[in-house]
Coordinates of C-alpha atoms in Angstrom, one line a residue:
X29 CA 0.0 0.0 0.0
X30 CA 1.6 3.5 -1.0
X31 CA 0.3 6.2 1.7
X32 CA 0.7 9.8 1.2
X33 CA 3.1 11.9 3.0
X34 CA 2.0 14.0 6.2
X35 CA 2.2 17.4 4.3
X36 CA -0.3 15.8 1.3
X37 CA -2.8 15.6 3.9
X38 CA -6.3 15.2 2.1
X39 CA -8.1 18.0 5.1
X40 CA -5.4 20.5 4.1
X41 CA -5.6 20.3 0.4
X42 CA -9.1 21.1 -0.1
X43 CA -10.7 21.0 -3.7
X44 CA -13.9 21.5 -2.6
X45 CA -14.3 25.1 -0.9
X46 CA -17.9 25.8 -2.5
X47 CA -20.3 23.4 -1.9
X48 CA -23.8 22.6 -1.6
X49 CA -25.6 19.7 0.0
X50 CA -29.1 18.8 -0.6
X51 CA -31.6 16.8 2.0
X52 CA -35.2 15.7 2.2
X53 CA -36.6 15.5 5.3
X54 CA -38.4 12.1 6.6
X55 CA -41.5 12.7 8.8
X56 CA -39.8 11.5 11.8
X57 CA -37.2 14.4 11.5
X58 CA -34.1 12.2 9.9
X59 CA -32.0 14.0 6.7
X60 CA -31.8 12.1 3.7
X61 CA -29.4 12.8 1.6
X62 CA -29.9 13.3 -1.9
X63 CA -26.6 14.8 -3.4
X64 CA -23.8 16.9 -3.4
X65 CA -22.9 20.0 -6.1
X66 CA -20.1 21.7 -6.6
X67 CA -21.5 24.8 -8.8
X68 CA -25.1 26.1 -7.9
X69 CA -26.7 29.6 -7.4
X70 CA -26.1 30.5 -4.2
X71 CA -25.1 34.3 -3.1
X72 CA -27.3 36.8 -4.2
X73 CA -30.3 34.9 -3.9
X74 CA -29.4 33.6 -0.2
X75 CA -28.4 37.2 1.3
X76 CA -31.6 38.9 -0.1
X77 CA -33.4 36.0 1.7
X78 CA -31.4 36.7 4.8
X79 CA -32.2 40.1 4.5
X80 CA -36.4 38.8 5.0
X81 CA -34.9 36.7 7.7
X82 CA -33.1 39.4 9.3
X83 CA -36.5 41.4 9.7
X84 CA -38.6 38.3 11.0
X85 CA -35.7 37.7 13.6
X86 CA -36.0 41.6 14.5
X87 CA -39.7 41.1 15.1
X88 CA -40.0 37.5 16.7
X89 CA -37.3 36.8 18.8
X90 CA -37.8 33.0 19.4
X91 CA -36.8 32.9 15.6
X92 CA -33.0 32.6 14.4
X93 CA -31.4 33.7 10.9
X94 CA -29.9 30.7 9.5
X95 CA -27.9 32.9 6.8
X96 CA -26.7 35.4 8.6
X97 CA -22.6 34.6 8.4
X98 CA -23.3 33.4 5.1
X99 CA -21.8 36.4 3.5
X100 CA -18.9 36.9 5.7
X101 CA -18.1 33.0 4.9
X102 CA -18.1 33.0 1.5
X103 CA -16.2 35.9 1.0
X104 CA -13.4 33.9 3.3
X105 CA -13.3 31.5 0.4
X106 CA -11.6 34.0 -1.4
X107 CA -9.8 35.7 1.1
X108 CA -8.5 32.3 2.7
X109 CA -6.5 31.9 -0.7
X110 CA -5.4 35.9 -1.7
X111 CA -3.6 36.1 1.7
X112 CA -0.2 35.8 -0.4
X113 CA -1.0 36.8 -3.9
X114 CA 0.4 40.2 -4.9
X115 CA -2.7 41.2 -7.0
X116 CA -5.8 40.5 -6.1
X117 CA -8.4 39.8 -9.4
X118 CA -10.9 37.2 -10.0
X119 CA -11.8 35.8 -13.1
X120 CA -15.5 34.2 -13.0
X121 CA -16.1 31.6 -15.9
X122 CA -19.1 31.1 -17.4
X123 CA -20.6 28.7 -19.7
X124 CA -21.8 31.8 -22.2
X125 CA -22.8 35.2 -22.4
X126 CA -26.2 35.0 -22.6
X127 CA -26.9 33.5 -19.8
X128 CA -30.7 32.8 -17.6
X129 CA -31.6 35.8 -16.1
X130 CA -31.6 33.9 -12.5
X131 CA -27.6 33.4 -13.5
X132 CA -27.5 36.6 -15.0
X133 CA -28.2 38.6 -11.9
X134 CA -26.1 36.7 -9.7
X135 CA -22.9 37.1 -11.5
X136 CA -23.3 40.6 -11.7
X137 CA -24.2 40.7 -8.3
X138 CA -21.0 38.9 -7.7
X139 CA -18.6 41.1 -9.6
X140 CA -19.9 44.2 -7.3
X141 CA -19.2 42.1 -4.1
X142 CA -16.0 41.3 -5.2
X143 CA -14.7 44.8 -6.3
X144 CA -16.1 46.4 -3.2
X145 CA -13.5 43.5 -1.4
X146 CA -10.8 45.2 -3.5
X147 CA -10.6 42.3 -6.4
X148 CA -10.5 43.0 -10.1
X149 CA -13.5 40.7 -11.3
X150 CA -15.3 40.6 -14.6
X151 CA -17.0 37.5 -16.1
X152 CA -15.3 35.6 -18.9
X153 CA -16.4 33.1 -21.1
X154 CA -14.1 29.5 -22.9
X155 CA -13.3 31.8 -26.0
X156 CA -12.0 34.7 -23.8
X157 CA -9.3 32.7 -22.3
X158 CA -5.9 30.8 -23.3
X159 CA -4.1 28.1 -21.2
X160 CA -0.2 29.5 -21.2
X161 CA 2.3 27.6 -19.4
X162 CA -0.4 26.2 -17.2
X163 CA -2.1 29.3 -16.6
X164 CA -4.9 30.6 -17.7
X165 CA -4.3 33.8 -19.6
X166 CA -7.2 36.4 -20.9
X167 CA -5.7 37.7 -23.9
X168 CA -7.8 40.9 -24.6
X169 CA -7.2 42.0 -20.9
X170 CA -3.2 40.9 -21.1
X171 CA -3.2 39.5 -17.6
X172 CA -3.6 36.0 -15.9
X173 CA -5.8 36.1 -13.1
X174 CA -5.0 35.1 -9.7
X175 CA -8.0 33.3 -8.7
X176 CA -10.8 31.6 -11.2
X177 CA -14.4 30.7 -9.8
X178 CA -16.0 28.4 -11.7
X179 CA -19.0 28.8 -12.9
X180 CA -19.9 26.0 -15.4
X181 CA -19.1 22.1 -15.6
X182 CA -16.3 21.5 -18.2
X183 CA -13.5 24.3 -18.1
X184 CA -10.8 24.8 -17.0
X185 CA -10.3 21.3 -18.4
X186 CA -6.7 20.6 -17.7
X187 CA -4.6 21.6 -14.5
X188 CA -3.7 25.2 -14.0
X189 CA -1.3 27.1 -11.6
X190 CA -3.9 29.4 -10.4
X191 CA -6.3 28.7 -7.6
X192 CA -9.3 27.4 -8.8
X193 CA -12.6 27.6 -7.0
X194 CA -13.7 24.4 -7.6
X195 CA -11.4 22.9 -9.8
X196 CA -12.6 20.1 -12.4
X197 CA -11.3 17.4 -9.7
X198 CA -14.2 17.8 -7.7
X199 CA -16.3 16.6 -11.0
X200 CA -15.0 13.3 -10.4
X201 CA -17.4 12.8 -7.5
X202 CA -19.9 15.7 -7.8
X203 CA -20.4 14.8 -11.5
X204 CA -21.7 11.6 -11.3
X205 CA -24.5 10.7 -8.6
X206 CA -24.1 7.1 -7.9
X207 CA -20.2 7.5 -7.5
X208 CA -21.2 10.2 -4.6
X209 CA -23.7 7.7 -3.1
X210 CA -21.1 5.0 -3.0
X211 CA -18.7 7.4 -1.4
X212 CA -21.6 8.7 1.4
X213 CA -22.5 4.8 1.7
X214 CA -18.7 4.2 2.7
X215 CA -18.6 7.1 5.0
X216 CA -22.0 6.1 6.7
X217 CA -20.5 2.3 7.3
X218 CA -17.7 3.7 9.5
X219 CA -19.7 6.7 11.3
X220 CA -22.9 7.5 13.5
X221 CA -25.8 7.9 11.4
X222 CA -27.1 11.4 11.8
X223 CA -28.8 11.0 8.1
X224 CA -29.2 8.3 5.5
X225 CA -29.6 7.7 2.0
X226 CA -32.4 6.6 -0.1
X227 CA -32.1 3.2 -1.5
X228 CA -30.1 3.0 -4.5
X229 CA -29.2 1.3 -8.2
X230 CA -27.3 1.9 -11.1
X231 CA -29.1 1.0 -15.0
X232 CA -27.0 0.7 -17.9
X233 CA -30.2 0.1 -19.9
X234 CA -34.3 0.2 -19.8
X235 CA -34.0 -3.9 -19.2
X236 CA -31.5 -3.4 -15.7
X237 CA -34.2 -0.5 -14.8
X238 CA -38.1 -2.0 -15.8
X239 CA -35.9 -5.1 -13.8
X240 CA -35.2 -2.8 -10.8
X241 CA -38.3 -0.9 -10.7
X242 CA -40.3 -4.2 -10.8
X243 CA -38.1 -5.5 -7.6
X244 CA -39.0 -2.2 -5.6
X245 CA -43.1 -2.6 -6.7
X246 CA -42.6 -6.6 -5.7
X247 CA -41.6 -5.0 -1.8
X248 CA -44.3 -2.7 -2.5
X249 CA -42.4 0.3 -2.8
X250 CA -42.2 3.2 -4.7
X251 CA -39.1 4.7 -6.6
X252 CA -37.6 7.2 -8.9
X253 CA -35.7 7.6 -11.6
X254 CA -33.0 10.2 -12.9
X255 CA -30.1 10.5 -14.3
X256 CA -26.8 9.4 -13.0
X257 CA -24.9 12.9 -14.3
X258 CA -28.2 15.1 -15.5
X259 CA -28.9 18.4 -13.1
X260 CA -32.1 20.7 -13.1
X261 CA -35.0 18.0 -13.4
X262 CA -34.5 16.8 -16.6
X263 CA -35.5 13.3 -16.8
X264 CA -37.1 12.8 -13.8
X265 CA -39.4 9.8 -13.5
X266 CA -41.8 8.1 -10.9
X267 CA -43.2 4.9 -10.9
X268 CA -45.9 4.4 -8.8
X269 CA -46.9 0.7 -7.7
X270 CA -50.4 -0.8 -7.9
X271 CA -51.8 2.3 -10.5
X272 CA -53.3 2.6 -13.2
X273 CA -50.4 4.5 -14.9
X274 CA -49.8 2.9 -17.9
X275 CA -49.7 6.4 -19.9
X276 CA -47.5 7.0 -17.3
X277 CA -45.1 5.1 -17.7
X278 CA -45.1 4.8 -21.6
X279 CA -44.6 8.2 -21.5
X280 CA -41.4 8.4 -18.9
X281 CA -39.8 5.2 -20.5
X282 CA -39.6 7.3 -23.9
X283 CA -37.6 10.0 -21.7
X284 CA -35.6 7.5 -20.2
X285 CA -35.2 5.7 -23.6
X286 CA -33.5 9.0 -25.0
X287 CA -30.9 8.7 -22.0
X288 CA -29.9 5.8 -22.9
X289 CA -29.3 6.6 -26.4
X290 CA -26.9 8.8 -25.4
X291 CA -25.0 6.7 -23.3
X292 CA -26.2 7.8 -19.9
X293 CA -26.8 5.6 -17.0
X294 CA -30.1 6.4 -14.5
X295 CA -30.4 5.9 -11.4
X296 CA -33.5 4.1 -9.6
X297 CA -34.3 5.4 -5.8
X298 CA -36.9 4.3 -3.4
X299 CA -38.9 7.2 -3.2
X300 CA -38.8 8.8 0.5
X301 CA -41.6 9.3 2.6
X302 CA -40.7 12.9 2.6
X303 CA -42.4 15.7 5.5
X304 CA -44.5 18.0 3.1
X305 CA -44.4 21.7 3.4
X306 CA -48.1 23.6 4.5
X307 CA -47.9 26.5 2.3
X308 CA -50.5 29.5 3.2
X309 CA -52.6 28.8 0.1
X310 CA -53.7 25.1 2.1
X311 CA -52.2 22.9 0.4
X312 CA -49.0 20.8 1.0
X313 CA -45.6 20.6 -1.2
X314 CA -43.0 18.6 -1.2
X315 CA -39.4 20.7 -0.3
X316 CA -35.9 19.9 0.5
X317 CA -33.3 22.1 1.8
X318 CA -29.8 23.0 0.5
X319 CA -26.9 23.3 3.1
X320 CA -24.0 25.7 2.0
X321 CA -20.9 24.6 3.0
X322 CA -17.8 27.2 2.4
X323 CA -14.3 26.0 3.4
X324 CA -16.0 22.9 5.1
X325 CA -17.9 25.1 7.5
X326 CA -21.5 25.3 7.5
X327 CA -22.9 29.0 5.7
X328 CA -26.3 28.8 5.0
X329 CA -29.9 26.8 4.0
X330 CA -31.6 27.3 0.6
X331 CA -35.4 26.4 0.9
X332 CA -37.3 25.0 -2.0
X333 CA -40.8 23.7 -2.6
X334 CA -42.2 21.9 -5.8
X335 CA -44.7 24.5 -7.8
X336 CA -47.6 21.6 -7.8
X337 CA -49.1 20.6 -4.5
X338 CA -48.4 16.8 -3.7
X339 CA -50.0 14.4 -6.5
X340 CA -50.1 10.6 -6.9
X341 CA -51.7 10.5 -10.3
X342 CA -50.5 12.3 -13.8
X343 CA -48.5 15.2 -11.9
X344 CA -47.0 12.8 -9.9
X345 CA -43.1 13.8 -11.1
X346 CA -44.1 17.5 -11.3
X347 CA -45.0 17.5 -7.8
X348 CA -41.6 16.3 -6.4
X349 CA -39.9 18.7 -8.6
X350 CA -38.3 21.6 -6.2
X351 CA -35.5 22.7 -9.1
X352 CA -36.1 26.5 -9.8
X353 CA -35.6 26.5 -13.2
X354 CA -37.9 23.7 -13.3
X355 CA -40.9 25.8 -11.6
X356 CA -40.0 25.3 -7.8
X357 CA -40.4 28.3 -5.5
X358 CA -38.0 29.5 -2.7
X359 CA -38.7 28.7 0.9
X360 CA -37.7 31.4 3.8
X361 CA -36.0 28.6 6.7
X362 CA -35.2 29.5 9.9
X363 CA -34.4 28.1 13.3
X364 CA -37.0 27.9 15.6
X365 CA -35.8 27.5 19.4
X366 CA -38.8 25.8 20.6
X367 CA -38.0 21.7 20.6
X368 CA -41.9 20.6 20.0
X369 CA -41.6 19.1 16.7
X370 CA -38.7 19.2 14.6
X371 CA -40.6 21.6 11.4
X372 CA -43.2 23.7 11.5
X373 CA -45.1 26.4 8.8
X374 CA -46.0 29.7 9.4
X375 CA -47.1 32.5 7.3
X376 CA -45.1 35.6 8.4
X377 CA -44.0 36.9 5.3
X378 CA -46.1 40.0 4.2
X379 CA -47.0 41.0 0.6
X380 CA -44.4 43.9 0.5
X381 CA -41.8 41.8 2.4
X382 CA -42.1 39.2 -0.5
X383 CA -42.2 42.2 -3.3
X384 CA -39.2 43.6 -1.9
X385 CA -37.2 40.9 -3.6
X386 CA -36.7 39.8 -7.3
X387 CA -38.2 36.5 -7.2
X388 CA -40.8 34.2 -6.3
X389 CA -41.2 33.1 -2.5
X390 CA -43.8 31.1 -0.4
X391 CA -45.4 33.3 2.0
X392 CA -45.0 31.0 4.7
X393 CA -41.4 29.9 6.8
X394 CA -40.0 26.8 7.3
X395 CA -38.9 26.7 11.0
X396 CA -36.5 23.6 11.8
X397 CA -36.1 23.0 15.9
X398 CA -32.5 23.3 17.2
X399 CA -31.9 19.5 17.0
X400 CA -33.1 19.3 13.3
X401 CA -31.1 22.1 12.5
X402 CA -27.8 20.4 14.1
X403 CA -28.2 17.4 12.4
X404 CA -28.3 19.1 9.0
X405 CA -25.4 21.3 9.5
X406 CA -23.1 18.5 10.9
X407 CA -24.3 16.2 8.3
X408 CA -23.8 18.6 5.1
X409 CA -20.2 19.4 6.7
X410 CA -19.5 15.6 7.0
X411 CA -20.5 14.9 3.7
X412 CA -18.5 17.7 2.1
X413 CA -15.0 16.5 4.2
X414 CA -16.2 12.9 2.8
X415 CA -16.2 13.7 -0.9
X416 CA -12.8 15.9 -0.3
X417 CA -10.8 13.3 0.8
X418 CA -12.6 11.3 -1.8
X419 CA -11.6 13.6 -4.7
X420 CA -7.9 14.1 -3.0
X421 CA -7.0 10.1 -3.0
X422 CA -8.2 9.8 -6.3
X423 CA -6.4 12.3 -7.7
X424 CA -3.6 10.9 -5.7
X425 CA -3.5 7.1 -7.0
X426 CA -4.1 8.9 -10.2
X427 CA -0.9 10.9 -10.0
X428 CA 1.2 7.5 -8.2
X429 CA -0.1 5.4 -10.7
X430 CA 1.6 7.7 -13.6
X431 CA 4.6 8.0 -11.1
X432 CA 5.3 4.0 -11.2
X433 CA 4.3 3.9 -7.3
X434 CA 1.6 0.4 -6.1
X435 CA -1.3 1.9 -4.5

């Protein structure tokens, strides 16, 4: 066995400094984990909703801010890396210049926050850049920037001097859903369980998933379908046991079908028993929460909600749907210090509170109870540290493999 050396330490060396870690909620209070990304929205649309949160807290004491060091934390990203450079500028890369209008206003959002730190920032897209002497080299600007956030899935694509925030290494696990699960499934084997994970198989093709959709609806179970390295929704299936859903399933297994044509595996989940979310309209929605973790340190929670109210027949898929560019709404979370149950609903957001911001949110607030709470924010941060030292010794038997070394 070839170990790594003291100073290689996998905790040191992070990749992956800007994370997000996304949870249902069972009714008995218990996380489940659902997975891990290394490049969502996050900033902008977190501190206007801590801003909300800010004025709730103000005006009902017994109810906490969960973002309000969010800002402050992911700012130390950056700083926690410029310490020692002699310029300061950021270089956010983007996929392309038009971009959503949801991505649109966060980058400029984020190109203010960083100059008012003192950094040059400006967004650049792949054709605005060269790779010179393994840096990364804007050529209309005439300078190499010190630090690159990344903002899209595929570039930088080779190794670079400069820091990158997160660099394409992190892909390895992030990118591909089932090889997270197996690393989380590892991690939960040698640990307290705090949180699990939803039952879990890999399909090469629609005969290994009709095959493993059947064994869950022979246990009389529910499951889902996705694919394995797909974001935003697409291809999102349920099959429902003992319905009359055979439009249904025609209908998803042409989806799937498509997948497959191109070579990408699904994955098929038992569907959780997820707690539902009592919006102020009467009806309940299914919602999971997003845990910002900066540096390995817990930041902040993203709430979400479906846009259709729980459904077992036709809208089935739609209503378990929480993606925003997929229709899903914003939640408002915050921590509740009473211990009664571990959520709650309550409507506390007024109409000019919610028009005081750019985008949609549900009048009423998820409060989580202090325990609840805990066991999300040590969970996301265990998960995170997991899929670092993950990335680090792959990378590493990668690198002593080259090198001639047994690992």
């Amino acid at each position: 066995m070839f170990y790594p050396k003291e100073n290689d330490n996998p905790i040191k060396r992070s990749s992956f400094r800007y994370a997000s870690v996304d949870f249902l909620i069972e009714k008995d209070g218990t996380p489940v984990f659902m997975e891990v990304n290394d490049n969502t929205l996050a900033p902008y649309y977190v501190e206007l909703k801590s801003k909300l949160a800010g004025a709730i807290e103000r005006k009902k004491p017994k109810l906490e801010n969960v973002n309000s060091e969010h800002l402050f934390k992911f700012l130390n990203i950056f700083r926690s890396v410029s310490q020692e450079l002699p310029k300061k500028s950021i270089a956010i890369l983007c996929k392309r210049k038009d971009q959503p209008l949801a991505i649109e206003k966060e980058i400029r959002y984020l190109i203010k926050l960083f100059q008012k730190q003192g950094y040059y920032s400006e967004m650049y897209i792949p054709s605005d850049c060269e790779i010179r002497n393994n840096r990364l080299y804007i050529p209309k600007e005439a300078y190499y920037p010190d630090i690159i956030f990344r903002r899209n899935f595929s570039f930088p694509s080779e190794k670079i001097e400069q820091v990158v925030i997160n660099d394409l290494d992190v892909r390895l696990i992030t990118g591909n859903k089932y090889n997270t699960h197996r690393v989380i499934n590892k991690y939960l084997n040698m640990s307290g369980q705090s949180f699990r994970q939803p039952e879990t198989y890999l399909a090469a093709n629609s005969k290994e998933l009709l095959h493993i959709i059947q064994m869950f609806h022979s246990r009389g179970q529910d499951c889902i379908t996705k694919p394995n390295t797909s974001y935003g929704g697409e291809g999102f299936g349920v099959f429902l046991q003992n319905k009359d859903n055979s439009f249904e399933y025609k209908q998803q297994m042409q989806i799937i079908e498509k997948h497959f044509k191109n070579h990408e595996e699904y994955l098929v989940q038992e569907k959780v028993d997820a707690a539902l979310f009592d919006s102020n309209d009467g009806k309940q929605y299914c919602f999971d929460l997003r845990i910002m973790v900066y540096n390995g340190v817990f930041a902040g929670i993203e709430g979400r909600r479906s846009s259709n109210p729980l459904s077992k027949g036709r809208q089935a898929a739609n209503s378990l749907v929480t993606n925003i560019n997929s229709g899903g709404m914003d939640l408002l979370v915050m921590q509740g210090t009473e211990e009664i149950v571990p959520y709650s609903s309550q409507t506390l957001l007024t109409q000019d509170e919610k028009s005081s911001i750019s985008f949609d949110i549900d009048s009423n607030i998820l409060i989580l109870n202090t325990k609840l709470f805990n066991k999300l924010k040590y969970s996301a941060e265990a998960i995170v540290k997991a899929v670092d030292e993950a990335i680090y010794f792959e990378d590493y038997t990668a690198k002593s493999e080259r090198n001639g070394c047994k690992v």
